[in-house]
Coordinates of C-alpha atoms in Angstrom, one line a residue:
M1 CA 1.4 -18.2 11.2
N2 CA 4.8 -17.9 9.4
K3 CA 6.7 -15.0 11.0
N4 CA 8.3 -14.0 7.6
L5 CA 4.9 -14.1 6.0
V6 CA 3.6 -11.6 8.8
N7 CA 6.4 -9.4 8.3
T8 CA 5.8 -9.3 4.5
M9 CA 2.2 -8.5 5.0
E10 CA 2.9 -5.7 7.5
S11 CA 5.4 -4.3 4.9
L12 CA 2.8 -4.4 2.1
T13 CA 0.3 -2.6 4.5
T14 CA 2.7 0.1 5.4
L15 CA 3.7 0.7 1.8
G16 CA 0.1 0.7 0.6
G17 CA -0.8 3.1 3.3
F18 CA 2.1 5.6 2.5
S19 CA 1.3 5.3 -1.2
Y20 CA -2.3 6.1 -0.3
N21 CA -1.4 9.1 1.9
S22 CA 0.8 10.5 -0.8
F23 CA -1.9 10.2 -3.2
L24 CA -4.3 12.1 -0.9
L25 CA -1.8 14.8 -0.3
D26 CA -1.1 15.3 -4.0
R27 CA -4.8 15.4 -4.6
Y28 CA -5.5 18.0 -1.9
S29 CA -2.5 20.1 -2.2
A30 CA -3.0 20.7 -5.9

């Protein structure tokens, strides 16, 4: 598999996880 593609996928996964965690924190801290 293309290394750049893997890096991009990992970056998207990390960003998605961070956004999801932020959403949960906002939801439960409110």
